[in-house]
mmCIF file of C-alpha atoms and ligand atoms in Angstrom:
data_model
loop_
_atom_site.group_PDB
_atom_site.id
_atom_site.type_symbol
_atom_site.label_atom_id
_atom_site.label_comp_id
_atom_site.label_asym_id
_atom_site.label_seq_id
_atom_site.Cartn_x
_atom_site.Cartn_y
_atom_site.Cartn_z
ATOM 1 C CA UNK A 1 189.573 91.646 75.593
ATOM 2 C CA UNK A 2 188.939 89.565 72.705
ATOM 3 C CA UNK A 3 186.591 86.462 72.064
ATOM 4 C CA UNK A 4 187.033 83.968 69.718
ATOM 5 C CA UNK A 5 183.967 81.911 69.372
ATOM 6 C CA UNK A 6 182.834 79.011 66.689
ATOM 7 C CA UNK A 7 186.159 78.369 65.641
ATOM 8 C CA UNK A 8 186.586 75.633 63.324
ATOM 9 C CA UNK A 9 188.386 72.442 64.807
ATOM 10 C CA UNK A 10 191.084 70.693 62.495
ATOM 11 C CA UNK A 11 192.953 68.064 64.470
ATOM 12 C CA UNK A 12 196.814 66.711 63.384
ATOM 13 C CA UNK A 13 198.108 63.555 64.217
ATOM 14 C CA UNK A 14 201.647 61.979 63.261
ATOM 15 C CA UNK A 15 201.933 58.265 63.724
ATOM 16 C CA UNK A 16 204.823 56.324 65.417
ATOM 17 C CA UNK A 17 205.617 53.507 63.082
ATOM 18 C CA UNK A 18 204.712 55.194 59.889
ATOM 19 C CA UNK A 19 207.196 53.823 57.489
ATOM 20 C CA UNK A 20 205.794 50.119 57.883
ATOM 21 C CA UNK A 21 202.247 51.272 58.332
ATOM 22 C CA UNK A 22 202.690 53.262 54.782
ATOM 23 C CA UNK A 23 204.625 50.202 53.122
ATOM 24 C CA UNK A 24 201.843 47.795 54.054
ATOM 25 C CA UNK A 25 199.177 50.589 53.451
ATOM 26 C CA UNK A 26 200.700 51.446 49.857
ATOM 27 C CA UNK A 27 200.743 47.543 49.421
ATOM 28 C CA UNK A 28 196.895 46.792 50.411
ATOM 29 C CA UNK A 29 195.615 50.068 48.147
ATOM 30 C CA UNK A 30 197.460 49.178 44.946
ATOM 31 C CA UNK A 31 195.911 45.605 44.924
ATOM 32 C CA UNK A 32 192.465 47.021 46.059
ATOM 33 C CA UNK A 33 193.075 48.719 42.306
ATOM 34 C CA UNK A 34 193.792 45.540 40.715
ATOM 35 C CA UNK A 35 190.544 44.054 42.135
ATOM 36 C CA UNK A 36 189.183 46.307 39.912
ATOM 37 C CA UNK A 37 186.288 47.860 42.577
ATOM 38 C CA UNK A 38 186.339 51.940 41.944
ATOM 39 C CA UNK A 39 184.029 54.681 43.002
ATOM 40 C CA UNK A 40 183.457 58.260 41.513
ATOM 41 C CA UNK A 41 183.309 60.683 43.913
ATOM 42 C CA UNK A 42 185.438 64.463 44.257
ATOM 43 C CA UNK A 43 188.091 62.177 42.506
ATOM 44 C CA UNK A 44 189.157 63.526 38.846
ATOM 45 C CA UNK A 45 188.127 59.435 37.824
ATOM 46 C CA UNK A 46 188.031 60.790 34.312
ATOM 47 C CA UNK A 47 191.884 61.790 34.402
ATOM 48 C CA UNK A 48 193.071 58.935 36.020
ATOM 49 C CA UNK A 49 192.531 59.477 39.802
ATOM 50 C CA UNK A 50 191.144 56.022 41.423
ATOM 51 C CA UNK A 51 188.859 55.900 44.416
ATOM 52 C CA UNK A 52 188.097 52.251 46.337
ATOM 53 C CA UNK A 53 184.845 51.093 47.677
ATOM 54 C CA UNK A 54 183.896 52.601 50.886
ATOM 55 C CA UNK A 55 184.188 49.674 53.391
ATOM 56 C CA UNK A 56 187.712 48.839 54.073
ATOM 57 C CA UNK A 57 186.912 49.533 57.826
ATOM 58 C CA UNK A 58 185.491 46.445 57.787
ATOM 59 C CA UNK A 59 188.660 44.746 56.438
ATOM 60 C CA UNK A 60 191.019 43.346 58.586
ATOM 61 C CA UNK A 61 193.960 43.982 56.674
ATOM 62 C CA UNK A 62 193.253 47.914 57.942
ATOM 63 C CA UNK A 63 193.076 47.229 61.427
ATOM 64 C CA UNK A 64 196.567 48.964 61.900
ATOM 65 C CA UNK A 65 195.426 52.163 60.593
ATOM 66 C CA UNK A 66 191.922 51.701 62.242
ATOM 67 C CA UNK A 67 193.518 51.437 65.612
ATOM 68 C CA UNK A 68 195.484 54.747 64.834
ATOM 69 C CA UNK A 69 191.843 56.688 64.161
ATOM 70 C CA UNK A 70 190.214 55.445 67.097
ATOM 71 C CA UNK A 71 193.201 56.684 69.523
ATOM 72 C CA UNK A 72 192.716 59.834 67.797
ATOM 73 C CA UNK A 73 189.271 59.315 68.754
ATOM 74 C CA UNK A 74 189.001 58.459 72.143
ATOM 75 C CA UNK A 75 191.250 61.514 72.880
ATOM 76 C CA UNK A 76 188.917 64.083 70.835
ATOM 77 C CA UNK A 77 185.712 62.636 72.946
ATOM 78 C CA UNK A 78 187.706 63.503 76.428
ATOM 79 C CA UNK A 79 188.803 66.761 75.331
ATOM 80 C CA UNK A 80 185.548 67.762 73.821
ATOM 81 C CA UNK A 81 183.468 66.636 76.680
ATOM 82 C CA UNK A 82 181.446 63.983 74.405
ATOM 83 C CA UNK A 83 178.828 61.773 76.123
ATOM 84 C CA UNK A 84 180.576 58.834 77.907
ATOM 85 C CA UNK A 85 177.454 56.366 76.680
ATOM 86 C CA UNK A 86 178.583 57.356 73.439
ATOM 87 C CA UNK A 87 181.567 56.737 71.064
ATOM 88 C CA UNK A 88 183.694 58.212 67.736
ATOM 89 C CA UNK A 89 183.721 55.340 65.697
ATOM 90 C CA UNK A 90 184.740 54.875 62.183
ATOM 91 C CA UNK A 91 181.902 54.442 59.849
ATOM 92 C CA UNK A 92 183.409 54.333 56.362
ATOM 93 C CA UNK A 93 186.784 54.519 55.064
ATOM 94 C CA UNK A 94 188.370 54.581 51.710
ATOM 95 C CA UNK A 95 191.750 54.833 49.540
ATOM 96 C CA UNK A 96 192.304 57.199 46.839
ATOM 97 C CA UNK A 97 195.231 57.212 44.571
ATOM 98 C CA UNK A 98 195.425 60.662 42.465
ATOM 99 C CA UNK A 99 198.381 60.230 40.253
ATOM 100 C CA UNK A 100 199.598 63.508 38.495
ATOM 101 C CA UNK A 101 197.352 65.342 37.281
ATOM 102 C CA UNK A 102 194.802 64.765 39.424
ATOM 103 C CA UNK A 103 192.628 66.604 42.417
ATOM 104 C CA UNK A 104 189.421 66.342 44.197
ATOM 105 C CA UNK A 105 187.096 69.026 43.596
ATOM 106 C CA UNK A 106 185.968 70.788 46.870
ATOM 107 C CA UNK A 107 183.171 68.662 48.431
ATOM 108 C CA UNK A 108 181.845 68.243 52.089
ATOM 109 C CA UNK A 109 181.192 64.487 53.686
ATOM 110 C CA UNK A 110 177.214 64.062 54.651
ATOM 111 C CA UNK A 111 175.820 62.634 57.216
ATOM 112 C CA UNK A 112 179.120 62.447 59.406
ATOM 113 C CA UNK A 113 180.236 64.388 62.364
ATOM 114 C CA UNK A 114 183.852 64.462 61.629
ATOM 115 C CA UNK A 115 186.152 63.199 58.545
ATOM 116 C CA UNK A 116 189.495 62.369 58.150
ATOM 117 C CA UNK A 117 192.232 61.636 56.086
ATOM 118 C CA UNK A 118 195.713 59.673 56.508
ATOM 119 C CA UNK A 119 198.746 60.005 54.289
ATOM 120 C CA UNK A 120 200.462 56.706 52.849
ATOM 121 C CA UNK A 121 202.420 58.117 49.905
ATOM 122 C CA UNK A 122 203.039 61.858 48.593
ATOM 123 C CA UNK A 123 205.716 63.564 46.171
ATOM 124 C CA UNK A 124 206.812 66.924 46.417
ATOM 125 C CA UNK A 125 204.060 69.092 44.716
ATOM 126 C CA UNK A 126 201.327 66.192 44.971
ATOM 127 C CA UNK A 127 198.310 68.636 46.194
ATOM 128 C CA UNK A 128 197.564 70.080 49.337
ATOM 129 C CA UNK A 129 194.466 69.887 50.776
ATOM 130 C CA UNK A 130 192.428 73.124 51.275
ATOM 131 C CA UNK A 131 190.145 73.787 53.934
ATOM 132 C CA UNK A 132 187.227 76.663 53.126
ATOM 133 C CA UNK A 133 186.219 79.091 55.939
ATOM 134 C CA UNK A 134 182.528 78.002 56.100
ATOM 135 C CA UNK A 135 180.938 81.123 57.060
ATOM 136 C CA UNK A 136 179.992 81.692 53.711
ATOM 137 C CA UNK A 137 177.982 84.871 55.085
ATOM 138 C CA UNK A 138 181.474 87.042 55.798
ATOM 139 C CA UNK A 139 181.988 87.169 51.851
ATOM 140 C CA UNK A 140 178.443 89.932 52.225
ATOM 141 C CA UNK A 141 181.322 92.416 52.867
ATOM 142 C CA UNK A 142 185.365 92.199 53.243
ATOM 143 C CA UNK A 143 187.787 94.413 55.288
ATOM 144 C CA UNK A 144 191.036 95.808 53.229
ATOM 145 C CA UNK A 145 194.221 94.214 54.919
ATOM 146 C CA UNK A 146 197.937 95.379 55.089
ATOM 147 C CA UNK A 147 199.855 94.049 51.945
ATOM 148 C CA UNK A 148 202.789 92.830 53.199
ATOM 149 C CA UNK A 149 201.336 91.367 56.563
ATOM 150 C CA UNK A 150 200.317 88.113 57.433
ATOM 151 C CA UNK A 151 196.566 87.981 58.549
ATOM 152 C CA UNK A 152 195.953 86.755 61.973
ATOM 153 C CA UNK A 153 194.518 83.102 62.096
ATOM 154 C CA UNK A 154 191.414 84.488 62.943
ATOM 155 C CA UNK A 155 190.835 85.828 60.067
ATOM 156 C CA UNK A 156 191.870 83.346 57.787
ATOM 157 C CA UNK A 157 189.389 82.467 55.004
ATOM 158 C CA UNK A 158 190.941 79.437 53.734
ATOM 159 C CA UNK A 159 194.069 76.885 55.093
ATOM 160 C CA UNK A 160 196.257 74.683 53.299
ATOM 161 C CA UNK A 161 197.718 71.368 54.547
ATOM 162 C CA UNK A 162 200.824 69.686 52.814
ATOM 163 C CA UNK A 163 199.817 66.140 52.477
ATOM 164 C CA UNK A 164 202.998 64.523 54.561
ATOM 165 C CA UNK A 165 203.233 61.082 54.743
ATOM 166 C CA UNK A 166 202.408 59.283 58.276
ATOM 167 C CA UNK A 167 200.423 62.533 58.619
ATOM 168 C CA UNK A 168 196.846 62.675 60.056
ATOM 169 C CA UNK A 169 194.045 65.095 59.945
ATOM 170 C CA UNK A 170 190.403 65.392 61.478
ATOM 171 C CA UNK A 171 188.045 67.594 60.477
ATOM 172 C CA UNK A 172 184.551 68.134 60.415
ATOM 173 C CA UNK A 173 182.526 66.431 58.306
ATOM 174 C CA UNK A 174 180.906 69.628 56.810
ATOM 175 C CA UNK A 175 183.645 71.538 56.196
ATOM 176 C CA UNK A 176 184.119 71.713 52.377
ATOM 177 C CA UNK A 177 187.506 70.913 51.261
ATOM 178 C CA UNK A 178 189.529 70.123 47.936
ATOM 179 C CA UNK A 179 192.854 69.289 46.922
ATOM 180 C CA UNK A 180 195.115 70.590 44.578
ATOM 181 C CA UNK A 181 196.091 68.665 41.749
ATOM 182 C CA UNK A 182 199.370 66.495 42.086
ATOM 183 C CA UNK A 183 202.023 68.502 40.013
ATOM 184 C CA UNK A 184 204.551 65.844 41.083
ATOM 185 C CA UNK A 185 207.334 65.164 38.233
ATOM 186 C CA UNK A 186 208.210 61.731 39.569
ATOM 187 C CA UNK A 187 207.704 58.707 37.409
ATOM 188 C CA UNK A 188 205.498 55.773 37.812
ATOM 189 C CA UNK A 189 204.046 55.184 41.089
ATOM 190 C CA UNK A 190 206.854 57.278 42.855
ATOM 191 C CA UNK A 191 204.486 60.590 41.824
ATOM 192 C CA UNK A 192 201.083 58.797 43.019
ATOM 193 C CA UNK A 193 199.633 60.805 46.196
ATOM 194 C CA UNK A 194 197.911 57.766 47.960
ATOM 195 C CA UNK A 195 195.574 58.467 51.129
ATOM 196 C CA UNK A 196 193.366 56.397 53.089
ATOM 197 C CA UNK A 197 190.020 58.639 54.178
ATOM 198 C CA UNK A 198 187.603 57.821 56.515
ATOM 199 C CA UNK A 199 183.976 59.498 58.116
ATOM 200 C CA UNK A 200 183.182 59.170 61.690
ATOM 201 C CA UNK A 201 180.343 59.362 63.994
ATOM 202 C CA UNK A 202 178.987 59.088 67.493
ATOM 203 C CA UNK A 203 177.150 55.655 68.154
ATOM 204 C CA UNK A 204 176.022 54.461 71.077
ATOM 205 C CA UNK A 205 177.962 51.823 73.612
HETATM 206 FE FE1 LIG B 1 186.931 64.671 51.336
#
Protein backbone atom coordinates (compact mmCIF):
# COMPACT_ATOMS: atom_id res chain seq x y z
CA UNK A 1 0.00 0.00 0.00
CA UNK A 2 0.93 3.37 -0.92
CA UNK A 3 0.20 6.91 0.66
CA UNK A 4 0.14 9.95 -0.98
CA UNK A 5 0.09 12.76 1.44
CA UNK A 6 0.53 16.82 1.00
CA UNK A 7 -0.22 16.76 -2.46
CA UNK A 8 -0.45 19.97 -4.09
CA UNK A 9 -4.09 21.04 -5.19
CA UNK A 10 -4.44 22.72 -8.76
CA UNK A 11 -8.10 23.07 -9.66
CA UNK A 12 -9.44 23.40 -13.66
CA UNK A 13 -12.44 24.96 -14.62
CA UNK A 14 -13.91 25.50 -18.29
CA UNK A 15 -16.66 28.03 -18.57
CA UNK A 16 -20.02 27.65 -20.46
CA UNK A 17 -20.41 30.81 -22.42
CA UNK A 18 -16.80 31.52 -23.00
CA UNK A 19 -16.78 33.03 -26.40
CA UNK A 20 -18.93 36.16 -25.21
CA UNK A 21 -17.36 36.22 -21.80
CA UNK A 22 -13.75 36.43 -23.71
CA UNK A 23 -15.14 39.03 -26.39
CA UNK A 24 -16.40 41.34 -23.65
CA UNK A 25 -13.35 40.40 -21.40
CA UNK A 26 -10.77 41.14 -24.36
CA UNK A 27 -12.93 44.38 -24.85
CA UNK A 28 -12.85 45.74 -21.04
CA UNK A 29 -8.77 44.84 -20.75
CA UNK A 30 -7.68 46.62 -23.93
CA UNK A 31 -9.41 49.92 -22.80
CA UNK A 32 -8.19 49.38 -19.14
CA UNK A 33 -4.68 49.87 -21.31
CA UNK A 34 -5.79 52.94 -22.89
CA UNK A 35 -6.67 54.43 -19.45
CA UNK A 36 -3.24 54.33 -19.14
CA UNK A 37 -3.20 52.68 -15.25
CA UNK A 38 -0.20 49.84 -15.33
CA UNK A 39 1.53 47.93 -12.62
CA UNK A 40 5.02 46.15 -12.58
CA UNK A 41 4.90 43.04 -11.18
CA UNK A 42 6.35 39.21 -12.65
CA UNK A 43 5.28 41.02 -15.96
CA UNK A 44 8.36 41.58 -18.51
CA UNK A 45 6.84 45.64 -18.34
CA UNK A 46 10.21 46.50 -19.80
CA UNK A 47 9.52 44.38 -23.10
CA UNK A 48 6.19 45.32 -23.58
CA UNK A 49 4.04 43.06 -21.31
CA UNK A 50 1.17 45.34 -19.55
CA UNK A 51 -0.27 44.60 -16.15
CA UNK A 52 -3.67 46.66 -14.82
CA UNK A 53 -4.29 47.94 -11.40
CA UNK A 54 -5.29 45.37 -8.97
CA UNK A 55 -9.00 46.20 -8.25
CA UNK A 56 -11.15 45.29 -11.10
CA UNK A 57 -13.10 43.02 -8.60
CA UNK A 58 -14.56 45.91 -7.56
CA UNK A 59 -15.71 46.88 -11.10
CA UNK A 60 -18.87 46.02 -12.27
CA UNK A 61 -18.08 45.55 -15.72
CA UNK A 62 -16.27 42.07 -14.25
CA UNK A 63 -19.10 40.79 -12.52
CA UNK A 64 -19.48 38.02 -15.27
CA UNK A 65 -16.17 36.63 -14.67
CA UNK A 66 -16.49 37.28 -10.84
CA UNK A 67 -19.55 35.15 -10.69
CA UNK A 68 -17.56 32.34 -12.58
CA UNK A 69 -14.68 32.42 -9.55
CA UNK A 70 -17.00 32.36 -6.83
CA UNK A 71 -18.90 29.10 -8.26
CA UNK A 72 -15.55 27.75 -8.43
CA UNK A 73 -15.43 28.80 -4.98
CA UNK A 74 -18.27 27.74 -3.22
CA UNK A 75 -17.60 24.22 -4.67
CA UNK A 76 -13.78 24.11 -3.39
CA UNK A 77 -15.13 25.19 0.32
CA UNK A 78 -17.69 21.98 0.24
CA UNK A 79 -15.23 19.67 -1.03
CA UNK A 80 -12.47 20.80 1.20
CA UNK A 81 -14.52 20.85 4.30
CA UNK A 82 -13.93 24.80 4.86
CA UNK A 83 -15.67 26.48 7.83
CA UNK A 84 -19.35 27.21 6.92
CA UNK A 85 -19.02 30.83 8.95
CA UNK A 86 -16.48 31.42 6.51
CA UNK A 87 -16.17 32.16 2.73
CA UNK A 88 -13.58 32.08 -0.60
CA UNK A 89 -13.96 35.39 -1.75
CA UNK A 90 -12.11 37.28 -4.32
CA UNK A 91 -9.81 39.83 -2.92
CA UNK A 92 -7.91 41.27 -5.88
CA UNK A 93 -7.98 40.68 -9.45
CA UNK A 94 -6.09 41.89 -12.41
CA UNK A 95 -5.50 41.71 -16.39
CA UNK A 96 -2.28 41.14 -17.98
CA UNK A 97 -1.63 41.35 -21.62
CA UNK A 98 1.96 39.74 -22.55
CA UNK A 99 2.29 40.26 -26.22
CA UNK A 100 5.20 38.25 -27.90
CA UNK A 101 7.94 38.24 -26.36
CA UNK A 102 6.89 38.40 -23.15
CA UNK A 103 6.65 36.11 -19.72
CA UNK A 104 6.27 36.44 -16.08
CA UNK A 105 9.14 35.47 -14.13
CA UNK A 106 8.31 32.74 -11.50
CA UNK A 107 6.78 34.49 -8.44
CA UNK A 108 4.37 33.31 -5.60
CA UNK A 109 1.09 35.58 -4.52
CA UNK A 110 1.44 36.74 -0.59
CA UNK A 111 -0.81 36.94 1.75
CA UNK A 112 -3.55 34.80 -0.16
CA UNK A 113 -4.78 31.34 0.35
CA UNK A 114 -5.39 30.45 -3.18
CA UNK A 115 -4.76 32.31 -6.72
CA UNK A 116 -6.10 32.03 -9.91
CA UNK A 117 -5.99 32.78 -13.34
CA UNK A 118 -8.66 32.90 -16.34
CA UNK A 119 -7.87 32.80 -20.03
CA UNK A 120 -9.49 35.55 -22.42
CA UNK A 121 -7.17 35.37 -25.43
CA UNK A 122 -4.09 32.97 -26.35
CA UNK A 123 -2.18 32.04 -29.73
CA UNK A 124 -0.59 28.93 -30.37
CA UNK A 125 2.87 29.09 -28.59
CA UNK A 126 1.75 32.12 -26.24
CA UNK A 127 3.41 30.60 -22.85
CA UNK A 128 2.35 28.05 -20.64
CA UNK A 129 2.22 28.47 -17.25
CA UNK A 130 4.57 26.39 -15.01
CA UNK A 131 3.85 25.22 -11.72
CA UNK A 132 7.18 24.41 -9.33
CA UNK A 133 7.06 21.37 -6.98
CA UNK A 134 7.46 23.37 -3.71
CA UNK A 135 9.27 20.98 -1.66
CA UNK A 136 12.29 22.65 -2.35
CA UNK A 137 13.98 20.13 0.27
CA UNK A 138 13.71 16.89 -2.34
CA UNK A 139 16.40 18.73 -4.63
CA UNK A 140 19.03 17.59 -1.14
CA UNK A 141 19.21 14.35 -3.23
CA UNK A 142 17.49 12.95 -6.64
CA UNK A 143 16.65 9.32 -7.69
CA UNK A 144 17.92 8.25 -11.42
CA UNK A 145 14.69 7.50 -13.55
CA UNK A 146 14.09 5.25 -16.68
CA UNK A 147 14.84 7.32 -19.92
CA UNK A 148 12.24 6.60 -22.01
CA UNK A 149 9.42 6.42 -19.25
CA UNK A 150 7.09 8.82 -18.16
CA UNK A 151 7.44 9.59 -14.33
CA UNK A 152 4.45 8.92 -12.28
CA UNK A 153 2.53 12.17 -11.19
CA UNK A 154 3.82 11.69 -7.96
CA UNK A 155 6.88 12.39 -8.70
CA UNK A 156 6.59 15.18 -10.84
CA UNK A 157 8.81 18.19 -10.00
CA UNK A 158 7.29 20.69 -12.15
CA UNK A 159 3.71 20.88 -14.44
CA UNK A 160 2.87 22.81 -17.35
CA UNK A 161 -0.57 24.21 -18.27
CA UNK A 162 -1.42 25.39 -21.93
CA UNK A 163 -3.08 28.66 -21.42
CA UNK A 164 -6.61 27.72 -23.37
CA UNK A 165 -8.98 30.21 -23.71
CA UNK A 166 -12.33 29.99 -21.45
CA UNK A 167 -9.88 27.96 -19.33
CA UNK A 168 -9.64 28.29 -15.50
CA UNK A 169 -7.13 27.42 -12.92
CA UNK A 170 -6.84 27.60 -8.97
CA UNK A 171 -3.98 27.23 -7.22
CA UNK A 172 -2.45 28.02 -4.12
CA UNK A 173 -1.38 31.16 -3.43
CA UNK A 174 2.22 30.03 -2.49
CA UNK A 175 2.96 27.95 -5.07
CA UNK A 176 5.61 29.70 -7.25
CA UNK A 177 4.79 29.77 -10.81
CA UNK A 178 5.98 31.48 -14.19
CA UNK A 179 5.09 31.54 -17.65
CA UNK A 180 6.82 31.03 -20.66
CA UNK A 181 7.29 33.70 -22.96
CA UNK A 182 4.62 34.09 -25.84
CA UNK A 183 6.48 32.75 -29.01
CA UNK A 184 3.23 33.39 -30.92
CA UNK A 185 3.90 34.50 -34.75
CA UNK A 186 0.51 36.15 -35.12
CA UNK A 187 0.30 39.81 -35.87
CA UNK A 188 -1.11 42.62 -33.92
CA UNK A 189 -3.32 41.81 -31.15
CA UNK A 190 -4.17 38.29 -32.68
CA UNK A 191 -0.58 37.08 -30.85
CA UNK A 192 -1.44 38.98 -27.41
CA UNK A 193 -1.95 36.21 -24.52
CA UNK A 194 -4.55 38.21 -22.38
CA UNK A 195 -5.58 36.76 -18.79
CA UNK A 196 -7.54 38.06 -16.06
CA UNK A 197 -5.81 36.87 -12.46
CA UNK A 198 -7.19 37.07 -9.29
CA UNK A 199 -6.08 36.14 -5.24
CA UNK A 200 -8.55 34.75 -2.90
CA UNK A 201 -9.13 34.32 0.69
CA UNK A 202 -11.33 33.12 3.50
CA UNK A 203 -13.36 36.05 5.21
CA UNK A 204 -15.80 35.79 7.49
CA UNK A 205 -19.88 35.82 6.79
FE1 LIG B 1 1.00 34.76 -10.67
Amino acid sequence: MRHAYFPTLVYQYDVDGREQLNKNLLDLTYAEREGGVANNKSNTAELGSWHSATNLHKNPDYLPILTEVDAVLGRMSEELHYAKDHVLKVTSMWSIINPPGNGNRAHVHPNSLWSGVYYVSAPENAGKIEFIDPRTVIIMNQPKYENKKKRPRECWQKVNFKPTPGRMVIFPAWLYHGVDTNMSKEKGRAGDRVIVSFNINQVRI
